[in-house]
Short mmCIF file of C-alpha atoms in Angstrom, two decimals:
data_model
loop_
_atom_site.label_atom_id
_atom_site.label_comp_id
_atom_site.label_asym_id
_atom_site.label_seq_id
_atom_site.Cartn_x
_atom_site.Cartn_y
_atom_site.Cartn_z
CA MET A 98 127.27 119.03 146.76
CA THR A 99 128.22 118.43 143.62
CA THR A 100 131.84 119.55 142.40
CA GLN A 101 131.32 118.49 138.67
CA ARG A 102 131.57 121.73 136.33
CA SER A 103 127.97 123.38 136.30
CA VAL A 104 126.63 125.19 133.21
CA VAL A 105 123.62 127.53 133.45
CA VAL A 106 121.41 127.98 130.35
CA LYS A 107 118.96 131.06 129.87
CA ILE A 108 116.54 130.48 127.34
CA GLY A 109 114.35 133.35 125.81
CA SER A 110 110.63 133.33 125.22
CA ALA A 111 111.34 133.96 121.59
CA LEU A 112 113.31 130.60 121.44
CA LEU A 113 110.69 128.67 122.94
CA ALA A 114 107.24 129.87 122.08
CA ASN A 115 106.26 130.31 118.02
CA GLN A 116 105.51 134.04 117.66
CA ASP A 117 102.42 133.88 115.91
CA LEU A 118 100.53 130.86 117.26
CA LEU A 119 101.97 130.74 120.62
CA THR A 120 102.82 127.15 120.67
CA PRO A 121 105.79 125.34 121.82
CA ARG A 122 109.07 125.19 119.56
CA PHE A 123 109.47 121.58 119.68
CA GLY A 124 112.38 121.55 116.88
CA PHE A 125 114.19 124.46 118.81
CA LEU A 126 113.60 122.00 122.10
CA GLN A 127 115.21 118.87 120.84
CA ARG A 128 118.17 120.36 119.29
CA LEU A 129 118.87 122.34 122.87
CA LEU A 130 118.06 119.34 124.97
CA GLU A 131 120.01 116.80 122.72
CA ASP A 132 123.45 119.13 123.29
CA VAL A 133 122.23 119.09 127.20
CA ASN A 134 122.39 115.39 127.11
CA ARG A 135 125.85 115.56 125.40
CA LEU A 136 127.23 118.33 127.75
CA ARG A 137 125.68 115.74 130.69
CA ALA A 138 127.81 112.88 128.90
CA ASP A 139 130.77 114.99 129.27
CA GLY A 140 130.66 115.42 132.93
CA CYS A 141 128.58 118.76 133.38
CA ASN A 142 125.54 119.78 135.31
CA VAL A 143 123.28 121.49 133.34
CA ILE A 144 120.61 124.15 135.11
CA ILE A 145 117.84 125.69 132.44
CA CYS A 146 116.54 129.00 133.65
CA SER A 147 113.82 129.15 131.11
CA SER A 148 111.12 131.72 129.94
CA GLY A 149 108.15 131.05 128.05
CA SER A 150 105.27 130.47 130.41
CA VAL A 151 103.59 133.48 129.70
CA ALA A 152 103.87 133.30 125.94
CA LEU A 153 102.49 129.55 126.12
CA GLY A 154 99.89 130.60 127.91
CA LEU A 155 98.45 133.82 126.26
CA ARG A 156 96.59 131.89 123.89
CA LEU A 157 94.32 130.11 126.44
CA VAL A 158 93.19 133.41 128.23
CA GLY A 159 92.65 134.76 125.09
CA GLU A 160 95.12 137.54 125.04
CA THR A 161 98.35 138.62 122.81
CA PRO A 162 101.55 139.79 123.63
CA GLU A 163 100.48 143.61 123.04
CA SER A 164 96.62 143.21 124.72
CA ALA A 165 97.78 141.45 127.74
CA GLY A 166 97.71 143.38 131.46
CA VAL A 167 99.64 142.16 134.61
CA SER A 168 96.73 140.02 135.43
CA ASP A 169 96.76 138.54 131.99
CA LYS A 170 99.85 137.74 132.20
CA GLN A 171 99.95 136.00 135.61
CA ALA A 172 96.99 133.94 134.32
CA ALA A 173 98.94 133.14 131.04
CA ALA A 174 101.82 131.93 133.31
CA ALA A 175 99.48 129.69 135.33
CA CYS A 176 98.47 128.23 131.96
CA GLY A 177 101.51 128.31 130.25
CA MET A 178 103.59 126.45 133.01
CA PRO A 179 102.50 123.10 132.58
CA LEU A 180 102.64 123.44 128.63
CA LEU A 181 106.16 124.32 128.84
CA LEU A 182 107.25 121.56 131.68
CA ASN A 183 105.62 119.30 129.63
CA ALA A 184 107.40 120.03 126.06
CA TYR A 185 110.89 119.85 128.33
CA ARG A 186 109.75 116.24 129.73
CA GLN A 187 108.59 115.01 126.36
CA VAL A 188 111.96 115.65 124.97
CA GLY A 189 113.82 115.15 127.97
CA HIS A 190 112.75 111.61 127.94
CA GLU A 191 113.81 111.09 124.58
CA TYR A 192 117.65 111.33 125.91
CA GLY A 193 116.73 109.40 129.26
CA PHE A 194 116.62 112.32 131.79
CA GLU A 195 113.85 113.68 134.25
CA ILE A 196 113.42 117.39 135.03
CA ALA A 197 112.29 119.58 137.49
CA GLN A 198 110.80 122.69 138.30
CA VAL A 199 112.10 125.56 140.73
CA LEU A 200 109.78 128.11 140.82
CA LEU A 201 111.49 131.47 142.53
CA THR A 202 110.88 135.18 143.23
CA LEU A 203 112.73 137.80 144.39
CA GLY A 204 112.73 136.77 148.00
CA ASP A 205 114.45 133.83 147.37
CA PHE A 206 117.64 135.73 146.09
CA GLU A 207 117.28 138.71 148.62
CA ASP A 208 116.79 136.87 151.66
CA HIS A 209 119.97 134.49 152.91
CA ARG A 210 118.57 131.68 154.43
CA ARG A 211 116.17 131.54 151.25
CA PHE A 212 118.93 131.64 148.76
CA LEU A 213 120.93 128.85 150.82
CA ASN A 214 117.69 126.60 150.70
CA THR A 215 117.09 127.19 146.79
CA ARG A 216 120.77 126.37 146.92
CA ASN A 217 120.50 123.32 148.44
CA THR A 218 117.61 121.94 146.62
CA VAL A 219 119.00 122.86 143.17
CA HIS A 220 122.09 120.58 144.32
CA ARG A 221 120.29 117.93 145.65
CA LEU A 222 118.47 117.82 142.15
CA LEU A 223 121.87 117.66 140.27
CA LYS A 224 123.14 115.11 142.66
CA ALA A 225 120.36 112.59 141.56
CA GLY A 226 121.11 113.30 137.67
CA VAL A 227 117.73 115.70 137.50
CA VAL A 228 118.04 118.65 135.20
CA PRO A 229 116.17 121.63 137.34
CA ILE A 230 114.39 124.13 134.96
CA VAL A 231 114.40 127.50 136.75
CA ASN A 232 111.53 129.78 135.88
CA GLU A 233 110.23 133.22 138.04
CA ASN A 234 106.82 132.26 139.46
CA ASP A 235 105.04 135.19 137.51
CA THR A 236 101.86 133.47 138.34
CA ILE A 237 102.21 135.18 142.03
CA THR A 238 104.86 137.81 141.32
CA THR A 239 103.93 141.54 141.06
CA GLU A 240 106.44 144.50 140.27
CA GLN A 241 107.57 144.87 143.78
CA ILE A 242 108.28 141.34 144.22
CA ARG A 243 109.62 140.16 140.95
CA VAL A 244 112.79 139.74 139.73
CA GLY A 245 111.76 141.44 136.44
CA ASP A 246 113.84 139.05 133.66
CA ASN A 247 115.34 135.58 133.54
CA ASP A 248 118.94 137.08 132.31
CA ARG A 249 119.46 138.30 135.86
CA LEU A 250 117.77 135.34 137.32
CA ALA A 251 120.21 133.02 135.43
CA ALA A 252 123.12 134.89 136.68
CA LYS A 253 121.95 134.56 140.05
CA VAL A 254 121.30 131.00 139.55
CA ALA A 255 125.06 130.67 138.49
CA GLN A 256 126.47 132.54 141.61
CA MET A 257 124.44 130.35 143.66
CA ILE A 258 125.89 127.08 142.71
CA GLY A 259 129.17 128.19 141.51
CA ALA A 260 128.59 127.41 137.93
CA LYS A 261 131.88 127.99 135.60
CA ASP A 262 129.49 128.90 132.47
CA LEU A 263 126.20 130.77 131.84
CA ILE A 264 125.39 130.48 128.35
CA ILE A 265 122.57 132.77 127.49
CA LEU A 266 120.75 132.09 124.20
CA THR A 267 119.33 135.08 122.14
CA GLY A 268 118.25 135.81 118.54
CA VAL A 269 121.20 137.30 117.80
CA ASP A 270 125.24 135.98 117.50
CA GLY A 271 126.50 138.38 120.40
CA LEU A 272 127.12 142.03 120.91
CA TYR A 273 127.77 144.73 119.14
CA ASP A 274 128.70 148.35 119.57
CA ARG A 275 125.12 149.18 118.49
CA ASN A 276 122.03 148.10 117.09
CA PRO A 277 123.25 145.37 115.00
CA ASP A 278 120.54 146.19 112.30
CA ASP A 279 122.99 149.39 111.92
CA PRO A 280 124.99 148.49 108.80
CA ASP A 281 127.78 149.79 110.28
CA ALA A 282 127.52 147.64 113.38
CA VAL A 283 130.89 145.89 114.77
CA PHE A 284 130.53 142.57 116.41
CA ILE A 285 132.26 142.63 119.66
CA PRO A 286 133.85 139.10 120.40
CA GLU A 287 135.04 139.46 124.23
CA VAL A 288 134.12 141.79 127.10
CA GLU A 289 136.05 142.47 130.09
CA ASP A 290 134.34 146.27 131.55
CA VAL A 291 130.47 145.61 130.53
CA SER A 292 130.25 149.18 131.49
CA GLN A 293 131.61 150.35 127.97
CA TYR A 294 128.51 148.80 125.87
CA MET A 295 125.50 149.45 128.16
CA ASP A 296 124.71 152.65 126.09
CA ALA A 297 124.59 150.69 122.92
CA THR A 298 122.02 147.89 124.33
CA LYS A 299 118.58 148.93 124.50
CA GLY A 300 115.49 147.67 123.26
CA LYS A 301 113.80 144.05 123.74
CA SER A 302 111.96 141.32 121.92
CA SER A 303 108.17 141.53 121.55
CA LEU A 304 107.54 138.04 123.61
CA GLY A 305 110.73 138.73 126.50
CA THR A 306 111.11 141.27 129.21
CA GLY A 307 114.72 141.65 128.71
CA GLY A 308 117.42 142.95 125.71
CA MET A 309 120.96 143.26 125.49
CA GLU A 310 121.17 145.34 128.45
CA THR A 311 119.61 143.12 130.80
CA LYS A 312 122.27 140.18 129.22
CA LEU A 313 125.10 142.81 130.44
CA LEU A 314 123.59 143.23 133.75
CA ALA A 315 123.77 139.87 134.25
CA ALA A 316 126.92 139.15 133.08
CA ASN A 317 128.41 141.81 135.29
CA MET A 318 126.83 139.66 138.13
CA ALA A 319 128.19 136.65 136.96
CA GLN A 320 132.02 138.34 136.63
CA GLU A 321 131.61 139.04 140.14
CA ALA A 322 131.20 135.23 140.97
CA GLY A 323 134.05 134.22 138.52
CA CYS A 324 131.81 132.72 136.07
CA THR A 325 132.00 133.17 132.24
CA THR A 326 129.12 134.47 130.66
CA TRP A 327 128.44 133.47 126.73
CA ILE A 328 125.58 135.68 124.65
CA ALA A 329 124.86 133.75 121.70
CA GLN A 330 122.56 132.77 119.20
CA GLY A 331 120.25 129.71 119.94
CA GLU A 332 118.95 129.38 116.64
CA VAL A 333 121.44 126.47 115.40
CA ASP A 334 122.52 122.91 115.93
CA ARG A 335 124.24 122.01 119.11
CA PRO A 336 123.71 125.54 120.62
CA LEU A 337 125.44 124.99 123.77
CA SER A 338 128.59 122.86 122.92
CA THR A 339 129.42 125.02 119.93
CA VAL A 340 129.90 128.02 122.20
CA LEU A 341 131.89 126.33 124.81
CA SER A 342 134.56 124.72 122.46
CA GLY A 343 134.65 127.98 120.46
CA GLU A 344 133.25 126.71 117.43
CA ARG A 345 130.81 129.50 116.34
CA ARG A 346 130.74 133.21 117.01
CA SER A 347 129.61 134.29 120.14
CA THR A 348 130.49 137.18 122.67
CA LYS A 349 132.38 135.94 125.52
CA VAL A 350 132.38 138.41 129.01
CA LEU A 351 135.49 137.43 131.13
CA PRO A 352 135.03 136.56 134.73
CA HIS A 353 136.97 138.51 137.18
CA PRO A 354 140.29 137.12 138.06
CA ASN A 355 139.61 137.80 141.77
CA PRO A 356 136.05 137.22 142.09
CA LEU A 357 134.33 137.86 145.56
CA SER A 358 133.57 135.17 147.99
CA GLY A 359 130.06 133.72 148.35
CA TRP A 360 129.18 136.02 151.21
CA ASP A 361 130.35 139.10 149.46
CA SER A 362 129.14 138.30 146.01
CA TRP A 363 125.53 137.55 147.75
CA ILE A 364 125.43 141.09 149.08
CA ALA A 365 127.05 143.16 146.08
CA ASN A 366 124.94 141.63 143.81
CA ARG A 367 121.31 143.20 144.06
CA LEU A 368 118.25 142.49 141.97
CA GLN A 369 116.21 145.43 143.58
CA MET A 370 117.09 148.39 146.17
CA ALA A 371 115.71 147.47 149.65
CA GLY A 372 117.25 150.86 150.99
CA SER A 373 119.96 153.11 150.77
CA LEU A 374 122.38 155.49 153.31
CA SER A 375 123.72 158.35 152.43
CA VAL A 376 127.51 159.19 154.39
CA SER A 377 129.98 162.18 153.94
CA LYS A 378 132.72 161.53 151.60
CA GLY A 379 135.23 161.72 154.76
CA VAL A 380 133.43 158.34 156.14
CA ALA A 381 133.26 156.65 152.48
CA LYS A 382 136.69 157.28 152.27
CA ALA A 383 137.58 155.44 155.74
CA LEU A 384 135.27 153.04 155.22
CA ALA A 385 137.80 151.66 152.04
CA SER A 386 140.12 150.03 155.01
CA GLY A 387 137.40 147.11 155.49
CA GLU A 388 137.80 147.40 158.95
CA ARG A 389 135.11 150.32 159.95
CA PRO A 390 131.66 149.45 160.29
CA ILE A 391 128.87 152.39 159.70
CA CYS A 392 127.45 153.99 162.80
CA ARG A 393 124.20 156.08 163.12
CA GLU A 394 126.39 159.17 163.68
CA ASP A 395 127.88 158.71 160.19
CA VAL A 396 124.29 158.84 158.54
CA VAL A 397 123.28 161.82 156.47
CA SER A 398 120.16 160.41 154.77
CA MET A 399 118.35 157.70 154.31
CA ASP A 400 115.90 156.36 151.97
CA GLY A 401 113.76 153.13 151.86
CA ASP A 402 111.22 150.94 153.51
CA PHE A 403 113.45 147.96 155.06
CA ALA A 404 113.99 145.12 157.10
CA ARG A 405 116.90 143.81 159.67
CA GLY A 406 118.82 142.02 157.10
CA ASP A 407 118.44 143.72 153.97
CA VAL A 408 121.19 144.80 151.87
CA LEU A 409 121.43 148.82 151.75
CA HIS A 410 123.05 150.69 148.96
CA ILE A 411 125.63 152.99 150.74
CA TYR A 412 126.41 156.72 148.54
CA ASP A 413 128.76 159.36 149.18
CA GLY A 414 128.06 163.20 149.91
CA THR A 415 128.35 163.74 146.05
CA GLY A 416 125.63 160.85 145.26
CA ILE A 417 127.97 158.07 144.31
CA GLU A 418 127.80 154.85 145.48
CA ARG A 419 130.58 153.26 147.55
CA ALA A 420 129.45 150.11 149.14
CA ARG A 421 126.43 147.62 150.12
CA GLY A 422 125.98 145.97 153.31
CA LEU A 423 123.40 144.04 155.27
CA SER A 424 121.66 146.14 157.87
CA ASP A 425 121.41 145.40 161.66
CA PHE A 426 118.36 147.45 161.57
CA SER A 427 115.09 148.02 160.03
CA SER A 428 114.33 151.19 158.66
CA GLU A 429 111.93 152.27 161.59
CA GLU A 430 114.45 151.45 164.33
CA LEU A 431 117.15 153.38 162.24
CA ARG A 432 115.14 156.15 161.79
CA VAL A 433 114.62 156.53 165.73
CA LEU A 434 118.58 156.19 166.02
CA ILE A 435 119.26 158.94 163.81
CA ASN A 436 116.69 161.23 165.06
CA ASN A 437 117.96 161.07 168.59
CA PRO A 438 121.42 161.11 168.14
CA ASP A 439 122.25 161.97 171.77
CA THR A 440 120.08 159.09 173.51
CA GLU A 441 121.61 155.82 173.87
CA ALA A 442 120.27 153.18 171.57
CA GLU A 443 119.57 150.65 173.88
CA GLN A 444 117.32 153.31 175.78
CA LEU A 445 115.56 153.90 172.23
CA LEU A 446 115.04 150.61 170.96
CA GLY A 447 114.97 148.49 174.45
CA TYR A 448 117.65 146.10 173.75
CA ARG A 449 121.05 145.82 174.35
CA THR A 450 123.26 146.92 170.98
CA LYS A 451 126.27 148.37 169.75
CA GLY A 452 124.08 150.77 167.58
CA GLU A 453 126.24 149.66 164.39
CA ILE A 454 124.17 150.04 161.48
CA ILE A 455 126.38 147.70 159.04
CA ARG A 456 129.26 145.66 160.57
CA SER A 457 132.50 146.03 158.93
CA SER A 458 131.89 142.09 158.29
CA ASN A 459 128.83 142.78 156.41
CA LEU A 460 130.24 145.46 154.31
CA VAL A 461 131.39 145.04 150.48
CA MET A 462 133.27 148.18 149.02
CA LEU A 463 132.15 148.78 145.56
CA GLU A 464 135.31 148.65 142.87
CA ASN A 465 135.57 150.03 139.10
CA ARG A 466 134.50 145.96 138.27
CA HIS A 467 130.56 146.84 139.60
CA LEU A 468 127.74 148.24 137.75
CA LEU A 469 127.03 151.21 139.72
CA TRP A 470 123.05 152.22 140.83
CA ASP A 471 121.74 155.67 140.88
CA ALA A 472 121.06 157.29 144.44
CA PRO A 473 117.54 157.43 144.94
CA GLU A 474 115.88 160.86 144.73
CA GLY A 475 116.65 162.79 148.13
CA VAL A 476 120.00 160.99 148.75
CA ASN A 477 122.81 163.09 148.40
#
């Protein structure tokens, strides 16, 4: 594995695709990859999380951002991805480096084995001096299996490879305390607690799938892994190096001083909820010791259809999320265990087990630094 400083760069569709013509913006790519080359020369590894495939393919399938449905966008992604990669390749060759395509789905992040396999692939590309271009595989993903936005995808990549910095290039120069079109909006240069600004982040671009809200969600994920997030305007010369050097205005989201381990970070930072459990307030308080597992007698209610090895969200009796942990049972098995509390687990399931739903070593208590998820309906 590489030990060089790694920088993950997220590029939005509006920067990569001409909004009217839906063609690649080669001027932007020239400035971007020239700066990527500059960072590489300074000893940095650079990974690009790129939007743009759907936008570039819409014209080829006869659609617009406003008219395209799900199947239209999937077909557009298939048409647009070769255009996007060819544009990156053409410009990258001017600076003497190769690029590689890494297409991911939600499962590549939520399944730990696939997560590790993906990490190994990215590290191998970096070792070879190749710049990975990461994107969600929009051609095959549906709502149930998609990450949904490349901001959080980039944050998961940053967590995956242990990046020091995540740079999110966008159409504004950073975070404001309200809509930046408001003349009274105040620029926020530095953030420790992103939850303070979530209400001011609604809205998104016409070409993209995320707005400032998803950028702060991504920044919170990066914080937990000890990664600094920078949110900055992309339409400038040297769009990356001027951010890292502090030469121009951007919003810096500080990493947590005590980041989670790789294992705990993977458990705690989710892209979708596989399932959830509700326990009593007393049990939730006892879990805080870090030495207590969650057993079947602790469960008040459950929600979702999940597999063994999925991460569950744990709520107390008031609906407040307290922890996340790796389930040792599928939802089907767990329902059998919960509905038959007086029968031995081995007799119910047909194999020997302690009946611990989530082991203490696979449970991460959530602190104030985490953004909490609302409980599903029916989980109290």
